[in-house]
mmCIF file of C-alpha atoms in Angstrom:
data_model
loop_
_atom_site.group_PDB
_atom_site.id
_atom_site.type_symbol
_atom_site.label_atom_id
_atom_site.label_comp_id
_atom_site.label_asym_id
_atom_site.label_seq_id
_atom_site.Cartn_x
_atom_site.Cartn_y
_atom_site.Cartn_z
ATOM 1 C CA MET A 1 -39.304 1.430 89.030
ATOM 2 C CA ARG A 2 -40.216 2.514 85.578
ATOM 3 C CA ARG A 3 -43.851 1.891 86.266
ATOM 4 C CA TYR A 4 -43.701 3.648 89.633
ATOM 5 C CA ARG A 5 -42.205 6.784 88.084
ATOM 6 C CA ALA A 6 -44.827 6.827 85.415
ATOM 7 C CA CYS A 7 -47.621 6.690 88.057
ATOM 8 C CA ALA A 8 -45.913 9.241 90.071
ATOM 9 C CA ASP A 9 -45.603 11.597 87.092
ATOM 10 C CA ARG A 10 -49.346 11.153 86.471
ATOM 11 C CA LEU A 11 -50.298 12.072 89.921
ATOM 12 C CA LEU A 12 -47.726 14.821 90.490
ATOM 13 C CA PRO A 13 -46.871 16.198 87.030
ATOM 14 C CA GLY A 14 -43.528 17.874 87.097
ATOM 15 C CA ARG A 15 -43.048 17.546 90.793
ATOM 16 C CA ILE A 16 -41.174 14.388 91.208
ATOM 17 C CA ALA A 17 -38.038 15.592 89.303
ATOM 18 C CA GLY A 18 -38.544 19.070 90.881
ATOM 19 C CA PHE A 19 -38.017 18.134 94.677
ATOM 20 C CA HIS A 20 -34.645 18.864 96.192
ATOM 21 C CA VAL A 21 -33.870 15.712 98.240
ATOM 22 C CA ALA A 22 -32.135 16.665 101.507
ATOM 23 C CA GLY A 23 -31.700 13.003 102.751
ATOM 24 C CA PHE A 24 -32.258 9.388 101.608
ATOM 25 C CA HIS A 25 -32.323 6.709 104.119
ATOM 26 C CA VAL A 26 -32.612 3.018 103.615
ATOM 27 C CA VAL A 27 -34.696 1.296 106.270
ATOM 28 C CA GLY A 28 -36.050 -2.131 107.048
ATOM 29 C CA SER A 29 -34.398 -5.346 106.313
ATOM 30 C CA ALA A 30 -31.761 -3.865 103.917
ATOM 31 C CA ALA A 31 -30.664 -1.422 106.600
ATOM 32 C CA LEU A 32 -30.528 -4.198 109.246
ATOM 33 C CA GLY A 33 -28.558 -6.598 107.050
ATOM 34 C CA ALA A 34 -31.451 -9.035 106.775
ATOM 35 C CA TRP A 35 -32.415 -8.337 103.140
ATOM 36 C CA ARG A 36 -32.922 -11.556 101.083
ATOM 37 C CA GLU A 37 -32.916 -11.590 97.186
ATOM 38 C CA GLY A 38 -36.226 -12.564 95.811
ATOM 39 C CA ARG A 39 -38.010 -12.214 99.115
ATOM 40 C CA SER A 40 -37.243 -8.685 100.450
ATOM 41 C CA ASP A 41 -38.371 -5.339 99.229
ATOM 42 C CA ILE A 42 -36.257 -2.306 99.628
ATOM 43 C CA GLU A 43 -37.732 0.409 101.874
ATOM 44 C CA PHE A 44 -36.512 3.971 102.074
ATOM 45 C CA VAL A 45 -37.421 7.414 103.416
ATOM 46 C CA ALA A 46 -36.664 10.507 101.351
ATOM 47 C CA VAL A 47 -36.545 13.832 102.976
ATOM 48 C CA VAL A 48 -37.437 16.646 100.488
ATOM 49 C CA CYS A 49 -37.204 20.431 100.829
ATOM 50 C CA GLY A 50 -40.079 22.802 99.992
ATOM 51 C CA SER A 51 -43.808 23.011 100.426
ATOM 52 C CA ALA A 52 -46.073 20.625 98.685
ATOM 53 C CA PRO A 53 -49.556 20.771 100.453
ATOM 54 C CA LEU A 54 -51.143 19.126 97.524
ATOM 55 C CA ALA A 55 -48.614 16.415 97.111
ATOM 56 C CA VAL A 56 -49.376 14.624 100.308
ATOM 57 C CA PRO A 57 -52.756 13.265 99.568
ATOM 58 C CA ARG A 58 -51.598 12.265 96.163
ATOM 59 C CA LEU A 59 -48.565 10.540 97.494
ATOM 60 C CA ARG A 60 -50.964 8.658 99.779
ATOM 61 C CA VAL A 61 -52.848 7.427 96.726
ATOM 62 C CA LEU A 62 -49.578 6.498 95.002
ATOM 63 C CA HIS A 63 -48.307 4.484 97.908
ATOM 64 C CA ALA A 64 -51.620 2.615 98.526
ATOM 65 C CA PRO A 65 -51.329 -1.177 98.321
ATOM 66 C CA ARG A 66 -51.361 -1.977 94.477
ATOM 67 C CA PRO A 67 -53.035 0.975 92.980
ATOM 68 C CA SER A 68 -55.195 -0.777 90.330
ATOM 69 C CA TRP A 69 -55.485 2.482 88.285
ATOM 70 C CA CYS A 70 -51.839 2.328 87.718
ATOM 71 C CA ALA A 71 -51.298 -1.208 86.461
ATOM 72 C CA GLY A 72 -49.885 -1.761 83.171
#
């Protein structure tokens, strides 16, 4: 999680902590009771308030499979 937050802060400086979270929903195997330690990931949807037109393209980059620019 620490690496993810560091990457998010690089792409969206000052924005991650600045969003007001209106809802946070766990989905996928964890929500269905099928989560398995060591095999499953935890998926969620966060609903935030406010307008962030520049954030959407940057969030897509952040959530691309294994962003190599963010390794380390």
